[in-house]
Coordinates of C-alpha atoms in Angstrom, one line a residue:
Chain A
M1 CA 13.3 15.3 5.0
K2 CA 11.9 18.2 3.0
D3 CA 8.2 18.8 2.5
E4 CA 8.9 18.9 -1.3
H5 CA 10.9 15.5 -1.4
R6 CA 7.8 14.2 0.5
L7 CA 5.7 15.6 -2.0
L8 CA 7.9 14.0 -4.9
I9 CA 7.5 10.7 -3.2
A10 CA 3.9 10.9 -2.8
L11 CA 3.8 11.9 -6.4
Q12 CA 5.4 8.8 -7.6
D13 CA 3.2 6.5 -5.2
L14 CA 0.5 8.1 -7.1
D15 CA 2.1 7.5 -10.7
I16 CA 2.4 3.9 -9.8
M17 CA -1.0 3.6 -8.9
I18 CA -2.1 5.2 -12.2
K19 CA 0.2 3.1 -14.2
E20 CA -1.3 -0.2 -12.6
V21 CA -4.9 0.8 -13.5
K22 CA -3.7 1.7 -17.0
D23 CA -2.0 -1.8 -17.3
K24 CA -4.6 -4.1 -18.8
A25 CA -3.4 -7.2 -17.2
T26 CA -3.4 -5.6 -13.7
S27 CA -6.8 -3.8 -14.1
K28 CA -8.0 -6.9 -15.8
E29 CA -7.2 -9.0 -12.6
L30 CA -8.4 -6.4 -10.1
Q31 CA -11.9 -6.1 -11.9
S32 CA -12.1 -9.9 -12.0
L33 CA -11.8 -9.7 -8.3
G34 CA -14.6 -7.5 -7.9
F35 CA -13.0 -4.0 -7.5
K36 CA -14.5 -1.1 -9.6
L37 CA -11.9 1.0 -11.1
T38 CA -14.0 3.9 -12.1
G39 CA -12.0 6.7 -10.6
L40 CA -8.9 7.2 -12.8
G41 CA -10.3 10.7 -13.7
E42 CA -9.9 11.5 -9.6
L43 CA -6.6 10.1 -9.4
T44 CA -5.3 12.1 -12.6
D45 CA -6.7 15.2 -11.1
A46 CA -5.0 14.3 -7.5
R47 CA -1.8 13.9 -9.6
D48 CA -2.3 17.0 -11.2
K49 CA -3.0 18.8 -7.9
L50 CA 0.2 17.3 -6.2
A51 CA 2.5 17.8 -9.1
K52 CA 1.7 21.9 -8.7
K53 CA 2.9 21.6 -5.3
V54 CA 6.4 20.4 -6.2
P55 CA 9.0 22.8 -7.1
R56 CA 9.3 23.1 -10.8
N57 CA 13.1 22.5 -11.3
L58 CA 12.6 19.4 -9.0
L59 CA 9.4 18.3 -10.7
Q60 CA 11.2 18.7 -14.2
R61 CA 13.9 16.3 -13.1
Y62 CA 11.3 14.0 -11.8
E63 CA 9.5 13.8 -14.9
K64 CA 12.3 13.4 -17.0
L65 CA 13.7 10.4 -14.9
A66 CA 10.1 8.9 -14.6
Q67 CA 10.0 8.5 -18.7
H68 CA 12.6 6.1 -18.2
Y69 CA 12.1 4.5 -14.9
T70 CA 9.2 3.3 -12.6
M71 CA 11.0 4.6 -9.6
A72 CA 12.6 7.8 -10.3
I73 CA 13.2 8.5 -6.6
L74 CA 14.7 5.9 -4.2
P75 CA 15.6 5.8 -0.5
V76 CA 19.3 4.6 0.0
T77 CA 19.6 1.4 1.6
G78 CA 22.9 0.1 2.6
S79 CA 25.4 1.4 0.2
L80 CA 23.6 0.6 -2.9
C81 CA 21.2 2.7 -5.5
L82 CA 18.0 0.4 -5.4
G83 CA 17.4 1.5 -9.0
C84 CA 20.5 0.2 -10.6
F85 CA 22.0 -1.6 -7.8
V86 CA 25.3 -0.1 -8.1
K87 CA 27.4 0.7 -5.2
L88 CA 27.5 4.3 -4.1
P89 CA 30.8 5.9 -3.6
T90 CA 32.2 6.6 -0.2
Q91 CA 32.0 10.4 -0.6
F92 CA 28.6 10.1 -1.4
F93 CA 28.0 9.5 2.4
S94 CA 30.3 12.0 3.4
L95 CA 28.6 15.0 1.4
V96 CA 25.2 13.8 1.5
S97 CA 22.5 15.6 3.8
R98 CA 19.4 14.1 4.9
N99 CA 17.6 17.0 3.7
E100 CA 18.9 17.3 0.2
L101 CA 18.5 14.7 -2.7
Q102 CA 21.4 13.1 -4.4
T103 CA 21.6 11.7 -7.7
C104 CA 22.9 8.3 -8.5
E105 CA 26.1 9.0 -10.6
N106 CA 25.2 5.8 -12.5
C107 CA 21.6 5.9 -13.6
G108 CA 20.7 9.5 -12.3
R109 CA 17.8 8.6 -10.2
L110 CA 17.1 10.9 -7.2
L111 CA 18.1 9.3 -4.2
Y112 CA 17.3 10.2 -0.4
I113 CA 18.4 9.0 3.1
P114 CA 15.3 8.0 4.9
Chain B
M1 CA -2.5 -15.5 -11.0
Q2 CA -1.0 -18.6 -9.3
S3 CA -2.9 -20.0 -6.3
M4 CA -1.1 -19.8 -3.1
E5 CA -1.3 -22.3 -0.4
V6 CA -3.2 -21.3 2.7
A7 CA 0.0 -21.9 5.0
K8 CA 1.8 -19.3 3.0
L9 CA -1.1 -17.0 3.1
I10 CA -1.3 -17.2 6.9
S11 CA 2.5 -16.6 7.0
F12 CA 1.8 -13.0 6.1
F13 CA -0.3 -12.4 9.2
E14 CA 1.1 -11.5 12.5
E15 CA -0.6 -11.3 15.8
D16 CA 0.9 -7.6 16.3
L17 CA -0.8 -6.6 13.1
C18 CA -4.5 -7.4 14.1
I19 CA -6.8 -5.0 15.5
F20 CA -9.9 -6.9 16.8
H21 CA -11.7 -4.0 18.0
L22 CA -11.2 -1.1 15.5
R23 CA -12.8 1.9 17.0
S24 CA -13.5 4.0 13.9
R25 CA -16.8 4.3 12.4
K26 CA -15.9 6.4 9.3
K27 CA -14.0 5.4 6.3
M28 CA -10.9 7.8 6.6
S29 CA -10.4 7.5 10.2
A30 CA -10.6 3.7 10.0
L31 CA -7.7 3.7 7.4
T32 CA -6.0 6.3 9.7
E33 CA -6.4 3.9 12.6
M34 CA -5.0 0.9 10.7
V35 CA -2.1 2.7 9.3
H36 CA -1.3 4.3 12.6
H37 CA -1.1 0.8 14.1
L38 CA 1.4 -0.1 11.5
A39 CA 3.4 2.9 12.6
L40 CA 3.4 1.9 16.0
K41 CA 4.8 -1.4 15.2
H42 CA 7.5 0.1 12.7
K43 CA 6.2 -1.5 9.7
I44 CA 5.9 1.9 7.7
S45 CA 8.4 4.8 7.7
D46 CA 6.0 7.5 7.2
E47 CA 2.3 7.4 8.0
R48 CA 1.2 10.3 5.8
F49 CA 2.4 8.5 2.5
I50 CA 0.3 5.6 3.1
I51 CA -2.7 7.2 4.3
E52 CA -2.5 9.5 1.1
M53 CA -1.8 6.6 -1.2
L54 CA -4.8 4.7 0.6
K55 CA -7.0 7.7 0.2
N56 CA -6.1 8.0 -3.5
R57 CA -6.8 4.1 -4.0
E58 CA -10.2 4.7 -2.6
S59 CA -10.9 7.4 -5.0
L60 CA -10.4 5.2 -7.9
G61 CA -13.2 3.0 -6.5
S62 CA -14.0 1.6 -3.0
T63 CA -12.0 -1.3 -1.6
G64 CA -15.0 -2.4 0.3
L65 CA -16.3 -4.9 -1.9
G66 CA -19.5 -6.0 0.1
N67 CA -20.5 -8.7 2.5
G68 CA -19.1 -6.6 5.4
V69 CA -15.4 -7.2 3.9
A70 CA -12.8 -4.5 2.4
F71 CA -9.6 -4.9 1.0
P72 CA -7.7 -1.7 1.2
H73 CA -4.6 -2.1 -0.6
G74 CA -1.6 -0.2 -2.4
R75 CA 2.3 0.2 -3.1
S76 CA 4.5 2.9 -1.5
L77 CA 7.9 3.8 -1.0
A78 CA 6.9 4.2 2.8
I79 CA 6.8 0.4 3.1
K80 CA 9.7 -1.8 3.1
D81 CA 8.3 -5.4 3.0
L82 CA 4.9 -6.8 2.1
T83 CA 2.7 -6.2 5.1
V84 CA -1.0 -7.3 5.7
L85 CA -3.0 -5.9 8.6
F86 CA -6.2 -7.6 9.9
A87 CA -8.9 -5.5 11.4
R88 CA -12.3 -6.2 12.7
S89 CA -15.2 -3.6 13.8
A90 CA -17.9 -5.1 16.0
S91 CA -20.1 -2.4 14.9
G92 CA -19.1 -1.8 11.2
V93 CA -17.6 1.1 9.4
D94 CA -19.2 3.2 6.8
F95 CA -16.7 2.5 4.0
D96 CA -18.7 3.1 1.0
A97 CA -18.9 -0.6 0.1
L98 CA -20.2 -1.7 -3.1
D99 CA -23.4 -3.1 -1.5
G100 CA -23.9 0.1 0.8
K101 CA -23.7 -2.2 3.8
V102 CA -21.3 -1.6 6.8
T103 CA -17.8 -3.0 6.7
K104 CA -16.8 -5.1 9.6
I105 CA -13.6 -7.1 8.3
F106 CA -10.5 -5.3 6.8
F107 CA -7.4 -6.8 5.1
L108 CA -5.1 -4.0 4.6
I109 CA -2.3 -5.2 2.2
L110 CA 0.8 -3.1 1.5
A111 CA 3.6 -3.7 -0.8
P112 CA 6.7 -1.8 -1.5
S113 CA 6.4 0.4 -4.6
D114 CA 9.8 -1.0 -6.1
K115 CA 8.3 -4.5 -6.1
G116 CA 5.8 -5.4 -8.9
S117 CA 1.9 -5.4 -8.3
E118 CA 1.9 -9.2 -8.6
T119 CA 3.4 -9.4 -4.9
Y120 CA 0.3 -8.1 -3.4
L121 CA -2.2 -9.3 -6.1
S122 CA -1.7 -12.9 -5.4
I123 CA -2.5 -12.4 -1.6
L124 CA -5.6 -10.2 -2.6
S125 CA -6.8 -13.0 -4.8
E126 CA -6.1 -15.6 -2.4
L127 CA -7.8 -14.2 0.5
I128 CA -10.9 -13.1 -1.6
S129 CA -11.4 -16.6 -2.7
L130 CA -10.8 -17.9 0.9
I131 CA -13.6 -15.8 2.5
Q132 CA -16.3 -16.3 0.0
K133 CA -18.2 -18.9 2.2
P134 CA -20.7 -17.3 4.4
A135 CA -20.0 -19.7 7.1
K136 CA -16.5 -18.6 7.2
L137 CA -17.2 -14.9 7.0
K138 CA -19.7 -15.2 9.9
N139 CA -16.7 -16.6 11.8
L140 CA -14.6 -13.7 11.0
Y141 CA -17.2 -11.1 11.8
E142 CA -16.8 -12.4 15.4
V143 CA -13.2 -13.2 15.8
T144 CA -11.6 -11.5 18.8
D145 CA -8.2 -13.3 18.9
Y146 CA -5.2 -14.1 16.6
P147 CA -5.2 -18.1 17.3
S148 CA -9.3 -17.9 16.3
L149 CA -8.5 -15.9 13.2
V150 CA -5.7 -18.4 12.1
K151 CA -8.1 -21.2 12.7
I152 CA -10.8 -19.9 10.6
L153 CA -8.4 -19.0 7.7
Q154 CA -7.0 -22.6 7.8
E155 CA -10.5 -24.2 8.0
K156 CA -11.5 -26.0 4.8
D157 CA -14.4 -24.8 3.1
Q158 CA -17.6 -25.2 5.4

């Protein structure tokens, strides 16, 4: 896997965490358990720093997809896109390289082979 | 959040995923040691993602809730199934706990990012309520094997 793809996956993990903290029900639940969630600023700073390391064209693709989907980038497991659960065509696997991100023809999500 | 049966909760623990003698004394090295253990047991696909995610989670606020217990947790693409790792440090780890004391017991809870937060929140919630009793906590500080850990978790409130 290329470093830029790793960065994108880490960015998505971070986005999911930020989304959780901003979600009132989840943050209320965490706070009721005793967790202090005071560092949202640190998280968004870390997100900005990470985003700057991702090549611009890739980041733009990710950001566009992330507006619609919580999971914009996903691993391929079996022969399905785990985002939309549509079976990927056979040629997907003959053309796909472990180093290149692919796109699900159905939902447009970014896919990688782990 | 719906309550989970203790037996169901214990089913998430595995003997292989317990560290009874954590060596690290500092926060990041303790997290790294636990994550490395999961990698050795083939539970995660990439240590770096998990360490980075946990580091970010700690910057949001320490998961060291005090009384010597911490619950590092989060979701990542690098984890396939909900995983719980138990770790115990005899001497304690400087984990920036909310009460300023060292942390001796760790419940590391990791969930896949394609599942909702409720997958780990229910375990987190159940574990936190389970270990509220000082006697149970004291036993956990001293636990050194898996059968004893299960027994402590199963024990009714003392």
